[in-house]
């Protein structure tokens, strides 16, 4: 019974609250976690241009899922698109797809996950040492694809420090819900002035169980390997890395499609300290990505082949303070060739399209007593050139200004106002064909205008002491917002037809002004320290097309409470999250209301020390109440709920 399950969950949290007062840890001063994707490299508490969250260490390993969206979905303001176990992309404050940029070590992932919800992110979370979330318009440093925010996956493949003796981590885990087995390895070493790195992971998971049985075509397979080396000295560092990713996963729809994905990526990174007078550092980065995936039908016959070849370069100068201003100026260039072509030479989804962009940006920061001021400006020129269609060019100007008033020690009030512009993505301009995995026939519009986002945010925070908290209010008004408007049934040529299993749902990309408003709050006690710690959070938002319908696939309001206890070799935690029912649906998309749910997770870890090696034995419980969880942000929520009760056991060795 639901009442009994909720009472059981509350009893667990209440039991943890009865631990004696003497077990509470005294306050410790924790080292700040630096956000590498932030233009000025500040720690989490100083994010006024783009509020940040960083997952690392034990917190990251405990929240790790089979996809990036699943890993991040329990953070305030973040939900997931959830297209089965293999494909789930983060949604930040109601924005997704081409408005949320995925980075790997500060450079674009350059996959096709933004094109459609059934496409996986081609960067493995299992090999990550840190995952950074920047909520808000981070486009000043990273381009129009980050108009709604960005996620940076850090795996350290190009070392920037010499570690001496080899260090690293090896983890084995088994999950009950899908009989999944995974191994991940991450190692660093050095020889003389050469830093070395290697990482990899292997995952094999079958179709997962849901409360009503087994969800067909929900399997997930992945292997990933990366190697890097760099020359490191007092002057800085310069290095190269190469990584490969292969992934095959099922799409849990009636068609039971599969996706077979591969990617090869080469990166170069260099940092020169004090290259010229007045310059603190010069950083030059390059990334070349060769990506492809094939959509297969239930008989494993190719239907559509997606390809992307991309090259990105960045140059960034950090200058010494000028009249108290510290900051960074940079240049960015991106070029890509993208296509989605029918395997049998029939109707293509997306013609071969060449995209180029060149941009310059500047971000500056200055302290005026207790007031920290941040301002930035970016100009970007973007071109889309398809075969057989209208070429488009866009000039994009983005800027931001904000301040953080630290009115007392550890307390601050922040406000930002930003304008960010986005060029329509290739699929929004030029799509004109059936998409087997999503069951839609997509029609783009080559005459779309650029999107312009006007975002205002207010925040109040306490970032010092044993009790810490933060609250955010935001409003985002977007001119010429691009969204999918759904129509009737068509055949594979786009001609209206009777409703049959072989038909597609017509999806026309449309444009209209939209407004998104929301709030987030988080309260923590003794976070990350020994003894008892607590954390509570809540988030809510609403997105509407101005004067008409709700925006589709918006997240439900949530509240969460977690408790953890660390003492010596033991570490334990339990979390309870309640998502409200969601009935603010988009009539034009054919959405249906989504029921609320309660999710209970827990973990227990025991760590043994052998010389310089730590061995941790762990058990994680996810969705312990075995709830039928359906996400309002998922296109497949009516046919593919989230996984049921899952017990994960494993061992982790750090050396």
CSV table of C-alpha atoms in Angstrom, one decimal, residues 94-95 481 483 514-516 542-545 549-554 582 584-586 591:
chain,number,residue,atom,x,y,z
A,94,UNK,CA,13.0,23.0,-18.7
A,95,UNK,CA,15.4,23.4,-21.6
A,481,UNK,CA,11.4,29.8,-29.3
A,483,UNK,CA,9.5,23.6,-30.5
A,514,UNK,CA,7.9,31.6,-24.7
A,515,UNK,CA,8.4,32.3,-21.0
A,516,UNK,CA,9.9,30.0,-18.4
A,542,UNK,CA,6.7,26.4,-15.6
A,543,UNK,CA,7.1,27.0,-19.3
A,544,UNK,CA,4.5,28.4,-21.6
A,545,UNK,CA,4.2,29.6,-25.2
A,549,UNK,CA,-0.1,26.5,-24.8
A,550,UNK,CA,2.2,25.0,-22.2
A,551,UNK,CA,5.7,24.0,-23.4
A,552,UNK,CA,6.0,20.3,-24.0
A,553,UNK,CA,8.0,17.9,-21.7
A,554,UNK,CA,8.3,20.2,-18.7
A,582,UNK,CA,2.2,17.0,-13.7
A,584,UNK,CA,0.4,21.3,-17.3
A,585,UNK,CA,0.7,19.5,-20.6
A,586,UNK,CA,1.1,20.8,-24.1
A,591,UNK,CA,1.0,14.8,-24.1
